[in-house]
């Protein structure tokens, strides 16, 4: 196959102006040392953190360093000061850049010709800005059967700018696998993280992918699945066509298809595929989000926020 053209998107951060006060909704962090770095996620453990919560009566055995001596001088009673401790999340944003993600719909379709990859890029750019604003750590991996591009987690403005440059222009890769690329990422960086995986999940190794995701949960990773779908994939529109030649974007192979005869079977199979992705995600204890390429990315992002 000829090299595929790069997928280029632009990003307008002004569309995030009403979302800065919200944060990405994620599963609870478990089994992690809360530390003392400032972030947007309050730990369930108390500690000498960065935000004063209030006073409570002194109980024998309490740390004397937390006694409020000024209150003692005023009231003659012993109170200890309580603080909230914060954790800094580590995120990995993993984006499927396989050729199948470049699907823009059928030529006879009424839908706008936006590819799944471009839609995922827009959402990924928005997530990058939001997570950087939360002062959390974010790494990026472009995946097919291997990691084609990998940025280690960081939280600086310059780091977010670097990720944005990578996400704005992506060269898709002819591949039908995803599991080995994700496995490579987790093997190199096993530290507990929150994984955000953006894909259409139309891959040949879907069972192996679930095995890798189960491995992630055993490492105490949190999993967020972003499932991008083109509207034409749901209904298989016919227009004025009854028999068409469909080409596999990843292998270049083509096949004649009678749309009238195939539609019902196809629609049923695709819905089963979608519900399986959702069900498997919930089995993992993860969060499942579905969106369509026709949805504006900033409205998609709103549904991801707490």
C-alpha positions as CSV (number, residue, x, y, z in Angstrom):
1,X,0.0,0.0,0.0
2,X,1.1,3.6,-0.6
3,X,2.0,5.6,2.5
4,X,-1.0,7.1,4.1
5,X,-1.3,10.9,4.3
6,X,-0.7,12.5,7.7
7,X,-3.8,13.4,9.8
8,X,-3.5,17.0,10.7
9,X,-5.9,18.8,13.2
10,X,-6.0,22.3,14.7
11,X,-7.0,23.0,18.3
12,X,-8.8,26.0,19.7
13,X,-8.2,26.1,23.5
14,X,-10.8,28.9,23.9
15,X,-13.4,26.1,23.7
16,X,-12.2,24.9,27.0
17,X,-12.7,28.2,28.8
18,X,-15.8,27.0,30.6
19,X,-14.3,23.7,31.6
20,X,-11.2,24.6,33.6
21,X,-13.0,24.4,36.9
22,X,-14.0,20.8,36.3
23,X,-11.7,17.7,36.3
24,X,-11.5,14.4,34.5
25,X,-13.7,11.8,36.2
26,X,-11.5,8.8,36.9
27,X,-11.7,5.6,39.0
28,X,-10.5,5.9,42.6
29,X,-6.8,5.5,43.2
30,X,-6.0,2.5,45.4
31,X,-2.8,1.0,46.8
32,X,-0.7,4.1,46.2
33,X,1.4,6.2,48.5
34,X,-0.4,9.5,48.6
35,X,2.8,11.6,48.8
36,X,2.8,15.3,49.3
37,X,2.8,16.7,45.7
38,X,0.0,19.1,44.9
39,X,-2.7,17.9,42.6
40,X,-6.4,18.0,42.1
41,X,-7.2,14.7,43.8
42,X,-7.7,14.6,47.5
43,X,-6.4,11.5,49.3
44,X,-8.7,9.6,51.6
45,X,-5.8,9.6,54.1
46,X,-5.1,12.5,56.4
47,X,-1.7,14.0,56.6
48,X,0.6,17.0,56.7
49,X,-0.7,18.1,53.4
50,X,-1.3,21.4,51.7
51,X,-4.9,22.3,52.6
52,X,-6.1,23.1,56.1
53,X,-9.4,21.4,56.8
54,X,-10.2,22.4,60.4
55,X,-9.8,21.4,64.0
56,X,-10.8,18.5,66.1
57,X,-10.4,17.8,69.8
58,X,-7.0,16.4,70.9
59,X,-7.0,12.6,71.5
60,X,-4.2,11.0,73.5
61,X,-1.5,9.7,71.1
62,X,-2.1,12.5,68.5
63,X,1.0,14.0,67.0
64,X,1.9,17.0,69.3
65,X,3.3,18.8,66.3
66,X,-0.3,19.3,65.1
67,X,-1.5,20.9,68.3
68,X,-2.8,24.4,67.7
69,X,-1.1,26.4,70.5
70,X,-2.9,29.6,69.6
71,X,-6.2,28.0,70.3
72,X,-4.9,26.5,73.5
73,X,-3.7,30.0,74.6
74,X,-7.2,31.5,73.9
75,X,-9.4,28.7,75.2
76,X,-7.3,26.5,77.4
77,X,-8.5,23.5,75.4
78,X,-6.4,21.1,73.2
79,X,-7.2,21.0,69.5
80,X,-5.3,19.4,66.6
81,X,-5.1,20.8,63.1
82,X,-6.2,18.6,60.3
83,X,-5.0,18.8,56.7
84,X,-5.9,17.2,53.4
85,X,-3.3,15.4,51.5
86,X,-3.2,15.3,47.7
87,X,-2.0,12.9,45.1
88,X,-0.7,13.6,41.7
89,X,-2.1,11.2,39.2
90,X,-0.1,9.8,36.4
91,X,-1.9,9.4,33.1
92,X,-1.0,7.6,29.9
93,X,-2.9,8.7,26.9
94,X,-2.7,5.9,24.3
95,X,-4.0,6.6,20.8
96,X,-4.7,4.0,18.1
97,X,-3.0,5.3,14.9
98,X,-3.8,2.3,12.7
99,X,-4.9,3.0,9.2
100,X,-8.5,1.9,9.9
101,X,-8.8,5.0,12.1
102,X,-8.6,7.1,8.9
103,X,-12.1,6.0,7.8
104,X,-14.1,9.1,6.8
105,X,-17.3,7.5,5.8
106,X,-18.7,6.4,2.4
107,X,-18.6,8.8,-0.5
108,X,-22.4,8.7,-0.8
109,X,-23.0,9.3,2.9
110,X,-24.7,12.5,4.2
111,X,-22.3,12.7,7.1
112,X,-19.4,15.1,7.2
113,X,-16.1,13.4,6.2
114,X,-14.3,13.6,9.5
115,X,-12.1,10.6,10.2
116,X,-12.1,8.7,13.5
117,X,-8.4,9.5,13.9
118,X,-8.9,13.3,13.5
119,X,-11.8,13.1,16.0
120,X,-9.6,11.2,18.5
121,X,-6.8,13.7,18.0
122,X,-9.0,16.6,18.8
123,X,-10.2,14.9,22.0
124,X,-6.7,14.0,22.9
125,X,-5.5,17.6,22.5
126,X,-8.3,18.7,24.8
127,X,-7.4,16.1,27.4
128,X,-3.8,17.1,27.3
129,X,-4.7,20.7,28.1
130,X,-7.1,19.7,30.8
131,X,-4.7,17.3,32.5
132,X,-1.9,19.8,32.4
133,X,-4.2,22.4,34.0
134,X,-4.9,19.8,36.8
135,X,-1.2,19.7,37.5
136,X,-1.2,16.0,36.9
137,X,1.4,13.9,35.0
138,X,0.6,12.9,31.4
139,X,2.5,10.6,29.0
140,X,1.6,9.9,25.4
141,X,1.9,6.8,23.3
142,X,0.9,6.4,19.6
143,X,0.0,2.7,19.2
144,X,-0.5,0.0,16.6
145,X,1.4,-3.3,16.9
146,X,4.1,-1.3,18.7
147,X,4.7,2.1,20.3
148,X,5.5,4.5,17.3
149,X,5.9,7.5,19.5
150,X,6.3,7.7,23.2
151,X,6.5,10.7,25.6
152,X,7.2,10.0,29.2
153,X,4.8,11.6,31.8
154,X,5.3,15.2,32.6
155,X,3.3,18.2,33.8
156,X,5.0,21.3,32.6
157,X,3.5,23.8,30.1
158,X,6.4,23.0,27.7
159,X,5.7,19.3,28.0
160,X,2.0,19.8,27.2
161,X,3.1,21.9,24.2
162,X,5.4,19.0,23.0
163,X,2.5,16.5,23.3
164,X,0.3,19.0,21.4
165,X,2.8,19.1,18.5
166,X,2.8,15.3,18.3
167,X,-1.0,15.0,18.4
168,X,-1.6,17.8,15.8
169,X,0.1,15.8,13.1
170,X,0.0,12.0,13.0
171,X,1.1,9.6,10.4
172,X,-1.2,6.5,10.4
173,X,0.2,3.1,10.2
174,X,-1.1,0.0,8.2
175,X,-1.6,-2.4,11.1
176,X,-4.5,-4.4,12.4
177,X,-3.1,-5.1,15.9
178,X,-3.1,-3.1,19.1
179,X,-2.3,-5.4,22.0
180,X,1.4,-5.7,21.5
181,X,1.9,-1.9,21.3
182,X,0.0,-1.5,24.6
183,X,1.9,-4.3,26.2
184,X,5.2,-2.6,25.2
185,X,4.0,0.6,26.9
186,X,3.0,-1.1,30.1
187,X,6.2,-3.3,30.2
188,X,8.4,-0.2,29.9
189,X,6.4,1.9,32.3
190,X,4.6,-0.4,34.8
191,X,4.2,2.2,37.6
192,X,0.6,2.7,38.6
193,X,-1.2,5.0,36.2
194,X,-4.6,5.8,34.7
195,X,-4.7,4.6,31.1
196,X,-6.9,6.5,28.6
197,X,-7.1,4.4,25.5
198,X,-8.7,6.0,22.4
199,X,-9.5,3.6,19.6
200,X,-12.2,2.1,17.3
201,X,-11.3,-1.3,18.6
202,X,-11.6,-2.9,15.2
203,X,-8.4,-4.9,15.6
204,X,-7.6,-8.5,14.9
205,X,-6.1,-9.1,18.3
206,X,-9.0,-7.9,20.5
207,X,-8.8,-10.9,22.9
208,X,-5.1,-10.3,23.4
209,X,-5.9,-6.6,24.0
210,X,-8.3,-7.5,26.9
211,X,-5.6,-9.8,28.3
212,X,-3.2,-6.8,28.4
213,X,-5.8,-4.6,30.0
214,X,-6.5,-7.2,32.7
215,X,-2.7,-7.2,33.3
216,X,-3.0,-3.4,33.7
217,X,-5.6,-3.8,36.4
218,X,-3.5,-6.3,38.3
219,X,-0.8,-3.6,38.3
220,X,-3.5,-1.4,40.0
221,X,-3.9,0.7,36.8
222,X,-7.2,2.5,36.2
223,X,-8.6,2.1,32.7
224,X,-10.7,4.6,30.7
225,X,-11.8,3.4,27.3
226,X,-12.7,6.0,24.6
227,X,-14.5,4.3,21.8
228,X,-14.7,6.4,18.6
229,X,-17.3,5.4,16.0
230,X,-18.1,6.9,12.6
231,X,-21.9,7.2,12.1
232,X,-21.6,5.2,8.8
233,X,-20.3,2.3,10.7
234,X,-23.5,2.0,12.6
235,X,-26.0,1.9,9.7
236,X,-24.0,1.0,6.6
237,X,-25.8,3.6,4.4
238,X,-26.8,2.6,0.9
239,X,-27.6,5.8,-0.9
240,X,-28.4,4.8,-4.5
241,X,-25.9,1.9,-4.3
242,X,-26.9,-1.7,-3.9
243,X,-23.5,-3.4,-4.6
244,X,-20.2,-1.7,-3.8
245,X,-16.5,-2.6,-3.6
246,X,-15.3,-2.0,-0.1
247,X,-11.6,-1.8,0.7
248,X,-9.8,-2.7,3.9
249,X,-7.9,0.5,4.9
250,X,-5.2,-1.5,6.7
251,X,-4.5,-4.4,4.3
252,X,-5.6,-2.8,1.0
253,X,-7.7,-5.8,0.1
254,X,-11.2,-5.2,-1.4
255,X,-14.4,-7.2,-1.6
256,X,-17.7,-6.8,-3.4
257,X,-20.6,-6.4,-1.0
258,X,-24.3,-6.4,-1.6
259,X,-25.5,-3.7,0.8
260,X,-29.2,-4.8,0.8
261,X,-28.3,-8.4,1.6
262,X,-25.6,-7.6,4.1
263,X,-27.0,-4.7,6.1
264,X,-29.0,-6.5,8.8
265,X,-26.2,-8.9,9.5
266,X,-23.6,-6.1,9.6
267,X,-25.7,-3.8,11.8
268,X,-26.3,-6.7,14.3
269,X,-22.6,-7.7,14.3
270,X,-21.4,-4.1,14.8
271,X,-23.8,-3.5,17.7
272,X,-22.5,-6.8,19.3
273,X,-19.0,-5.5,18.9
274,X,-19.8,-2.2,20.6
275,X,-21.7,-3.8,23.5
276,X,-18.8,-6.3,24.0
277,X,-16.3,-3.4,24.3
278,X,-18.6,-1.7,26.9
279,X,-19.2,-4.9,28.8
280,X,-15.6,-5.9,28.9
281,X,-14.6,-2.5,30.1
282,X,-17.0,-2.7,33.0
283,X,-15.8,-6.2,33.9
284,X,-12.3,-4.6,34.3
285,X,-13.8,-2.0,36.6
286,X,-13.0,0.6,34.0
287,X,-14.9,3.5,32.6
288,X,-16.4,3.3,29.1
289,X,-17.1,6.4,26.9
290,X,-18.5,6.2,23.3
291,X,-18.6,9.1,20.9
292,X,-19.2,9.7,17.2
293,X,-17.0,11.6,14.7
294,X,-19.9,14.0,14.2
295,X,-19.8,15.1,17.8
296,X,-17.8,18.3,18.6
297,X,-14.8,17.2,20.7
298,X,-15.4,19.8,23.4
299,X,-18.9,18.5,23.9
300,X,-17.5,15.0,24.1
301,X,-15.0,16.1,26.7
302,X,-17.8,17.6,28.9
303,X,-19.3,14.1,29.2
304,X,-16.0,12.9,30.6
305,X,-15.8,15.5,33.4
306,X,-16.9,15.4,37.0
